[in-house]
Amino acid sequence: QSKTAGRDTYRFFTPEMNIRAIEKLDQENALRKALDREEFVLHYQPKVDLSNGWVTGMEALLRWKRPEHGVVEPLEFIPALEQTGLITRVGAWVIESVCRQIAEWRHAGIGEIPVSVNVSGRQFSRSTLNQDVIRATQANGIQPALLEFELQTERALRENSIDSDLLELELTESSLMMHAKKTVSILQRLKALGIQISIDDFGTGYSSLAYVKRFPIDVLKIDRSFIQEITTNSADAAITTAIIDMAHSLHVRVVAEGVETAEQFDFLKGRGCDEVQGFYLSPPLPANEISQLLLSGNRRLKPTPCRPNTGE
Ligand code: C2E
Ligand code: MG
Ligand code: MG
Ligand code: MG
């Protein structure tokens, strides 16, 4: 390739790159149609109170059932949704679906189940000011403040008669920093509605607890990469312990992500972590399986080690 690059400059793309570019375009076109064709589904992963094993709520995780491709994981298509701006439509659909699901679980007598939703920074930055609000506020000489995202969220809660504290929004450190100024005011208004706010994947970015002071944060979710080696790597153990202690002194709850073993579970319990989420307790499951799980007896999940010591 490099040999011929001087003469055949048009061969900037290798055939392999062309195929990937075509695949990317195919994927984008398919994504544009996916919402209308109802190819998106949400799976729900339980979170568990470490002190008593009770299910405290769920995290909604997006899946794309792409025809002839099977189930596509979010990391394979969310970047494309963000780049194309489709994330605002899909994100609104996610919040609507979650609110409908919360209402459905209530109607089925399962109870009021809190659910957290992942929100990408682009969802905020791409979200446009609602034109109706702009017109109405301009007529009254008021600064337009509400974004489409806030209106959609508020409407989804209202139409399903959902208590706003059952909805939690998960944002990553990097998306908080991307548009920090804009984000602070959006989060403050969402918080004022009663919505819970959490920082996802904590520890992978700047990991500053100053976020807690700057943004109205209720929950910190410690990233799976720390939990993975929590019982074998003393630095990860120390960092996790410090995060838990500092978060608690700031009145912020701590959730550990990606708990896979009894050892990790026990370590976190010993350090006073509030909640855990991970394959050890349950993988993300379709809504109907979550309903069955919650309907069957009590709300305690029996831990199942996903990596039994035998087998490996
Ligand atoms: P996340 O929010 O940090 O979600 C946790 C991820 O860890 C999920 O991957 C979950 O399936 C996985 N996980 C849970 N427990 C374990 C465990 O014990 N071990 C291991 N190895 N993994 C575990 P998933 O569902 O593939 O989602 C990946 C990421 O995609 C999410 O990370 C989130 O950032 C993003 N995402 C998912 N759904 C949405 C959505 O609706 N909107 C947006 N904007 N992003 C989403
Ligand atoms: Mg998350
Ligand atoms: Mg996470
Ligand atoms: Mg993660």
Coordinates of C-alpha atoms and ligand atoms in Angstrom, one line a residue:
Q1 CA 0.0 0.0 0.0
S2 CA 2.6 2.6 1.1
K3 CA 4.8 1.7 -2.0
T4 CA 2.1 2.6 -4.5
A5 CA 0.7 5.5 -2.4
G6 CA 2.9 8.0 -4.2
R7 CA 1.7 7.2 -7.7
D8 CA -1.8 5.8 -7.1
T9 CA -2.9 8.6 -4.7
Y10 CA -6.6 7.8 -5.5
R11 CA -6.1 4.6 -3.5
F12 CA -6.4 6.5 -0.3
F13 CA -9.0 4.0 0.8
T14 CA -8.0 0.3 0.9
P15 CA -10.7 -2.1 -0.3
E16 CA -11.2 -3.1 3.3
M17 CA -11.9 0.5 4.3
N18 CA -14.4 0.8 1.5
I19 CA -16.3 -2.2 2.8
R20 CA -16.3 -0.7 6.3
A21 CA -17.5 2.7 5.0
I22 CA -20.3 0.9 3.1
E23 CA -21.2 -1.1 6.2
K24 CA -21.3 2.1 8.2
L25 CA -23.7 3.8 5.7
D26 CA -25.9 0.6 5.6
Q27 CA -26.0 0.7 9.4
E28 CA -26.9 4.4 9.5
N29 CA -29.7 3.9 7.0
A30 CA -31.0 0.9 8.9
L31 CA -30.8 2.9 12.2
R32 CA -32.9 5.7 10.6
K33 CA -35.7 3.1 10.0
A34 CA -35.2 1.1 13.2
L35 CA -37.5 3.3 15.4
D36 CA -40.4 3.2 12.9
R37 CA -40.0 -0.6 12.5
E38 CA -39.9 -1.0 16.3
E39 CA -36.6 -2.8 16.2
F40 CA -35.4 -1.2 19.5
V41 CA -36.1 -3.0 22.8
L42 CA -35.1 -2.3 26.3
H43 CA -33.6 -4.9 28.7
Y44 CA -33.6 -4.2 32.4
Q45 CA -30.9 -5.1 34.9
P46 CA -31.8 -5.2 38.6
K47 CA -29.9 -3.3 41.2
V48 CA -29.7 -4.8 44.7
D49 CA -29.4 -3.3 48.2
L50 CA -26.2 -4.8 49.6
S51 CA -27.4 -4.8 53.2
N52 CA -30.4 -7.0 52.6
G53 CA -30.4 -8.3 49.0
W54 CA -33.6 -6.6 48.0
V55 CA -34.1 -5.3 44.5
T56 CA -34.1 -1.5 44.6
G57 CA -34.6 -0.8 40.9
M58 CA -33.5 -1.4 37.4
E59 CA -31.2 0.1 34.7
A60 CA -32.7 0.2 31.2
L61 CA -30.3 -0.9 28.6
L62 CA -31.0 -0.5 24.9
R63 CA -30.8 -3.4 22.4
W64 CA -31.3 -3.3 18.6
K65 CA -33.0 -6.3 17.1
R66 CA -31.6 -5.8 13.7
P67 CA -33.2 -8.2 11.1
E68 CA -30.6 -10.7 9.8
H69 CA -28.0 -9.4 12.3
G70 CA -29.5 -10.6 15.6
V71 CA -29.3 -8.5 18.7
V72 CA -26.9 -5.6 18.4
E73 CA -25.3 -4.3 21.6
P74 CA -25.4 -0.6 22.3
L75 CA -21.7 0.1 22.0
E76 CA -21.9 -1.0 18.3
F77 CA -24.6 1.5 17.4
I78 CA -24.8 4.4 19.9
P79 CA -21.8 6.2 18.4
A80 CA -23.6 6.2 15.1
L81 CA -26.8 7.5 16.7
E82 CA -24.8 10.3 18.3
Q83 CA -23.0 11.2 15.1
T84 CA -26.2 11.3 13.0
G85 CA -28.2 13.2 15.7
L86 CA -30.7 10.3 15.8
I87 CA -29.8 9.9 19.5
T88 CA -32.3 12.7 20.4
R89 CA -35.2 10.7 18.9
V90 CA -34.1 7.3 20.2
G91 CA -33.3 8.8 23.6
A92 CA -36.9 10.3 23.8
W93 CA -38.2 6.8 22.8
V94 CA -36.2 5.2 25.6
I95 CA -37.6 7.6 28.2
E96 CA -41.1 7.2 27.0
S97 CA -40.8 3.4 27.0
V98 CA -39.3 3.4 30.5
C99 CA -42.2 5.5 31.8
R100 CA -44.7 3.2 30.1
Q101 CA -42.9 0.2 31.7
I102 CA -43.0 1.7 35.1
A103 CA -46.7 2.3 34.7
E104 CA -47.2 -1.3 33.5
W105 CA -45.4 -2.7 36.5
R106 CA -47.6 -0.6 38.8
H107 CA -50.8 -1.8 37.0
A108 CA -49.7 -5.4 37.2
G109 CA -49.4 -5.0 41.0
I110 CA -45.6 -5.4 40.9
G111 CA -45.1 -2.1 42.6
E112 CA -43.3 1.2 42.0
I113 CA -40.0 0.2 40.4
P114 CA -37.4 3.0 40.0
V115 CA -35.6 2.8 36.6
S116 CA -32.5 4.5 35.5
V117 CA -31.9 5.6 31.9
N118 CA -28.5 6.3 30.2
V119 CA -28.4 9.7 28.6
S120 CA -25.5 10.6 26.3
G121 CA -24.1 14.1 26.4
R122 CA -25.0 14.5 22.8
Q123 CA -28.6 14.1 23.7
F124 CA -28.4 17.4 25.6
S125 CA -26.1 19.2 23.2
R126 CA -28.1 18.1 20.1
S127 CA -31.4 18.9 21.8
T128 CA -32.9 22.0 20.3
L129 CA -34.9 24.6 22.0
N130 CA -38.5 23.8 21.6
Q131 CA -40.0 26.1 19.0
D132 CA -43.4 26.5 20.7
V133 CA -41.7 27.5 24.0
I134 CA -39.5 30.0 22.2
R135 CA -42.5 31.6 20.6
A136 CA -44.5 31.7 23.8
T137 CA -41.7 33.0 25.9
Q138 CA -40.5 35.6 23.4
A139 CA -44.0 37.0 23.2
N140 CA -43.8 37.5 27.0
G141 CA -40.3 38.7 27.0
I142 CA -39.0 35.7 28.9
Q143 CA -35.8 33.9 28.2
P144 CA -36.5 30.5 26.6
A145 CA -35.0 27.9 28.9
L146 CA -36.6 24.5 28.3
L147 CA -35.0 22.1 25.9
E148 CA -36.9 19.5 23.9
F149 CA -35.3 16.9 26.1
E150 CA -36.8 18.4 29.3
L151 CA -40.2 18.7 27.8
Q152 CA -40.2 15.2 26.5
T153 CA -39.2 13.9 29.8
E154 CA -41.7 15.9 31.7
R155 CA -44.5 14.8 29.3
A156 CA -43.5 11.1 29.5
L157 CA -43.8 11.3 33.3
R158 CA -47.1 13.2 33.3
E159 CA -48.8 11.0 30.6
N160 CA -48.0 7.9 32.6
S161 CA -48.7 9.4 36.0
I162 CA -45.2 8.5 37.1
D163 CA -43.7 10.0 40.3
S164 CA -40.7 11.8 39.0
D165 CA -38.4 10.3 41.6
L166 CA -38.9 6.8 40.0
L167 CA -36.9 8.1 37.0
E168 CA -33.1 8.4 37.3
L169 CA -30.8 9.7 34.5
E170 CA -27.3 8.3 34.2
L171 CA -24.7 10.6 32.7
T172 CA -21.0 10.0 32.3
E173 CA -18.3 12.3 33.6
S174 CA -17.2 13.1 30.0
S175 CA -20.7 14.1 29.0
L176 CA -21.0 16.3 32.1
M177 CA -17.8 18.0 31.1
M178 CA -18.6 18.3 27.4
H179 CA -21.1 21.1 27.9
A180 CA -20.7 21.7 31.6
K181 CA -22.4 25.1 31.7
K182 CA -25.4 24.1 29.7
T183 CA -25.6 20.8 31.5
V184 CA -25.6 22.3 35.0
S185 CA -28.7 24.3 34.3
I186 CA -30.5 21.4 32.6
L187 CA -29.7 19.1 35.4
Q188 CA -30.9 21.6 38.0
R189 CA -34.2 21.9 36.3
L190 CA -34.6 18.2 35.9
K191 CA -33.6 17.8 39.6
A192 CA -36.3 20.4 40.4
L193 CA -38.8 18.2 38.8
G194 CA -37.7 15.5 41.3
I195 CA -35.8 13.3 38.8
Q196 CA -32.7 11.5 40.3
I197 CA -29.3 12.1 38.7
S198 CA -26.4 9.7 38.7
I199 CA -22.8 9.7 37.4
D200 CA -22.2 6.6 35.4
D201 CA -18.8 4.8 34.9
F202 CA -17.3 6.9 37.7
G203 CA -13.5 6.5 37.8
T204 CA -12.9 6.3 34.1
G205 CA -12.8 10.0 33.5
Y206 CA -11.5 12.9 35.6
S207 CA -13.1 11.2 38.6
S208 CA -13.4 14.4 40.6
L209 CA -15.7 14.4 43.5
A210 CA -16.0 18.1 42.8
Y211 CA -18.7 17.0 40.3
V212 CA -20.9 16.3 43.3
K213 CA -20.6 19.9 44.3
R214 CA -21.0 21.3 40.9
F215 CA -23.9 19.1 39.6
P216 CA -26.9 18.0 41.6
I217 CA -25.9 14.4 41.9
D218 CA -27.8 11.7 43.9
V219 CA -25.8 8.6 42.9
L220 CA -22.3 7.6 41.9
K221 CA -21.8 4.4 39.9
I222 CA -18.3 3.0 40.3
D223 CA -17.1 1.7 36.9
R224 CA -16.8 -2.1 36.4
S225 CA -13.1 -1.8 35.6
F226 CA -12.4 -1.0 39.3
I227 CA -14.7 -3.8 40.6
Q228 CA -13.1 -6.4 38.4
E229 CA -9.9 -6.5 40.4
I230 CA -11.2 -5.2 43.6
T231 CA -10.1 -8.3 45.5
T232 CA -6.7 -8.7 43.9
N233 CA -5.5 -5.2 43.2
S234 CA -4.9 -3.2 46.3
A235 CA -4.9 0.1 44.4
D236 CA -8.4 -0.6 43.0
A237 CA -9.5 -1.7 46.5
A238 CA -8.2 1.5 48.1
I239 CA -9.7 3.8 45.4
T240 CA -13.1 2.1 45.6
T241 CA -13.1 2.4 49.4
A242 CA -12.2 6.1 49.2
I243 CA -14.9 6.8 46.6
I244 CA -17.5 5.1 48.9
D245 CA -16.4 7.0 52.0
M246 CA -16.2 10.4 50.3
A247 CA -19.5 9.9 48.4
H248 CA -21.2 9.1 51.7
S249 CA -19.8 12.1 53.5
L250 CA -21.3 14.1 50.6
H251 CA -24.7 12.3 51.1
V252 CA -24.4 10.6 47.7
R253 CA -25.4 6.9 47.2
V254 CA -22.9 4.5 45.7
V255 CA -23.7 1.7 43.2
A256 CA -21.0 -0.7 42.1
E257 CA -21.3 -1.9 38.5
G258 CA -20.3 -5.2 37.1
V259 CA -20.2 -7.3 40.2
E260 CA -19.5 -10.9 39.1
T261 CA -18.3 -12.8 42.1
A262 CA -19.2 -13.5 45.7
E263 CA -15.8 -12.1 46.7
Q264 CA -16.5 -8.8 45.1
F265 CA -20.0 -8.7 46.6
D266 CA -18.6 -9.4 50.1
F267 CA -15.8 -6.8 49.7
L268 CA -18.3 -4.1 48.7
K269 CA -20.7 -5.1 51.5
G270 CA -17.8 -4.8 54.0
R271 CA -17.0 -1.3 52.7
G272 CA -20.6 -0.1 53.1
C273 CA -21.4 0.3 49.4
D274 CA -25.1 0.9 49.0
E275 CA -26.1 -1.1 45.9
V276 CA -24.7 -3.5 43.4
Q277 CA -25.4 -4.4 39.9
G278 CA -23.9 -7.2 37.9
F279 CA -24.0 -10.7 36.4
Y280 CA -23.5 -12.2 39.9
L281 CA -27.1 -11.0 40.7
S282 CA -28.7 -10.9 37.3
P283 CA -27.9 -10.0 33.7
P284 CA -30.0 -7.5 31.9
L285 CA -33.3 -9.2 31.0
P286 CA -36.4 -8.5 28.8
A287 CA -39.2 -6.7 30.7
N288 CA -41.4 -9.8 30.8
E289 CA -38.7 -11.8 32.5
I290 CA -38.2 -9.0 35.0
S291 CA -41.9 -9.1 35.7
Q292 CA -41.8 -12.8 36.4
L293 CA -38.8 -12.4 38.6
L294 CA -40.5 -9.7 40.6
L295 CA -43.8 -11.6 40.8
S296 CA -42.2 -14.8 42.0
G297 CA -42.1 -14.6 45.8
N298 CA -40.0 -11.9 47.4
R299 CA -37.8 -9.3 46.0
R300 CA -34.6 -10.9 46.9
L301 CA -32.2 -12.1 44.2
K302 CA -30.3 -15.2 45.0
P303 CA -26.8 -14.5 43.9
T304 CA -25.5 -16.8 41.2
P305 CA -21.7 -16.6 40.5
C306 CA -21.4 -16.2 36.8
R307 CA -17.8 -17.5 36.8
P308 CA -17.9 -20.6 38.9
N309 CA -14.4 -21.6 40.1
T310 CA -14.8 -25.0 38.4
G311 CA -14.9 -24.5 34.6
E312 CA -12.0 -22.0 34.4
Ligands
C2E1 P1 -23.4 1.3 31.2 O1 -24.5 2.3 31.4 O2 -22.2 1.4 32.1 O3 -24.1 -0.1 31.4 C1 -23.6 -1.2 32.1 C2 -23.1 -2.2 31.0 O4 -22.4 -3.3 31.7 C3 -24.2 -2.9 30.2 O5 -23.7 -3.2 28.9 C4 -24.4 -4.2 31.0 O6 -25.0 -5.2 30.2 C5 -23.0 -4.5 31.4 N1 -22.9 -5.3 32.6 C6 -23.7 -5.4 33.7 N2 -23.3 -6.2 34.6 C7 -22.1 -6.8 34.1 C8 -21.2 -7.7 34.7 O7 -21.3 -8.2 35.8 N3 -20.1 -8.0 33.9 C9 -19.9 -7.4 32.7 N4 -18.8 -7.8 32.0 N5 -20.8 -6.5 32.2 C10 -21.9 -6.2 32.9 P2 -24.5 -2.8 27.6 O8 -26.0 -3.1 27.9 O9 -23.8 -3.5 26.5 O10 -24.4 -1.3 27.5 C11 -23.2 -0.7 27.2 C12 -23.3 0.8 27.4 O11 -24.1 1.4 26.3 C13 -23.9 1.3 28.7 O12 -22.9 1.3 29.7 C14 -24.3 2.7 28.3 O13 -23.2 3.6 28.4 C15 -24.7 2.6 26.8 N6 -26.2 2.5 26.7 C16 -27.0 1.4 27.0 N7 -28.3 1.7 26.8 C17 -28.3 3.1 26.4 C18 -29.3 4.0 26.1 O14 -30.6 3.7 26.1 N8 -28.9 5.3 25.8 C19 -27.6 5.7 25.8 N9 -27.3 6.9 25.5 N10 -26.6 4.8 26.1 C20 -27.0 3.5 26.4
MG2 MG -25.5 3.1 32.9
MG3 MG -21.8 2.3 33.8
MG4 MG -19.7 0.9 32.1

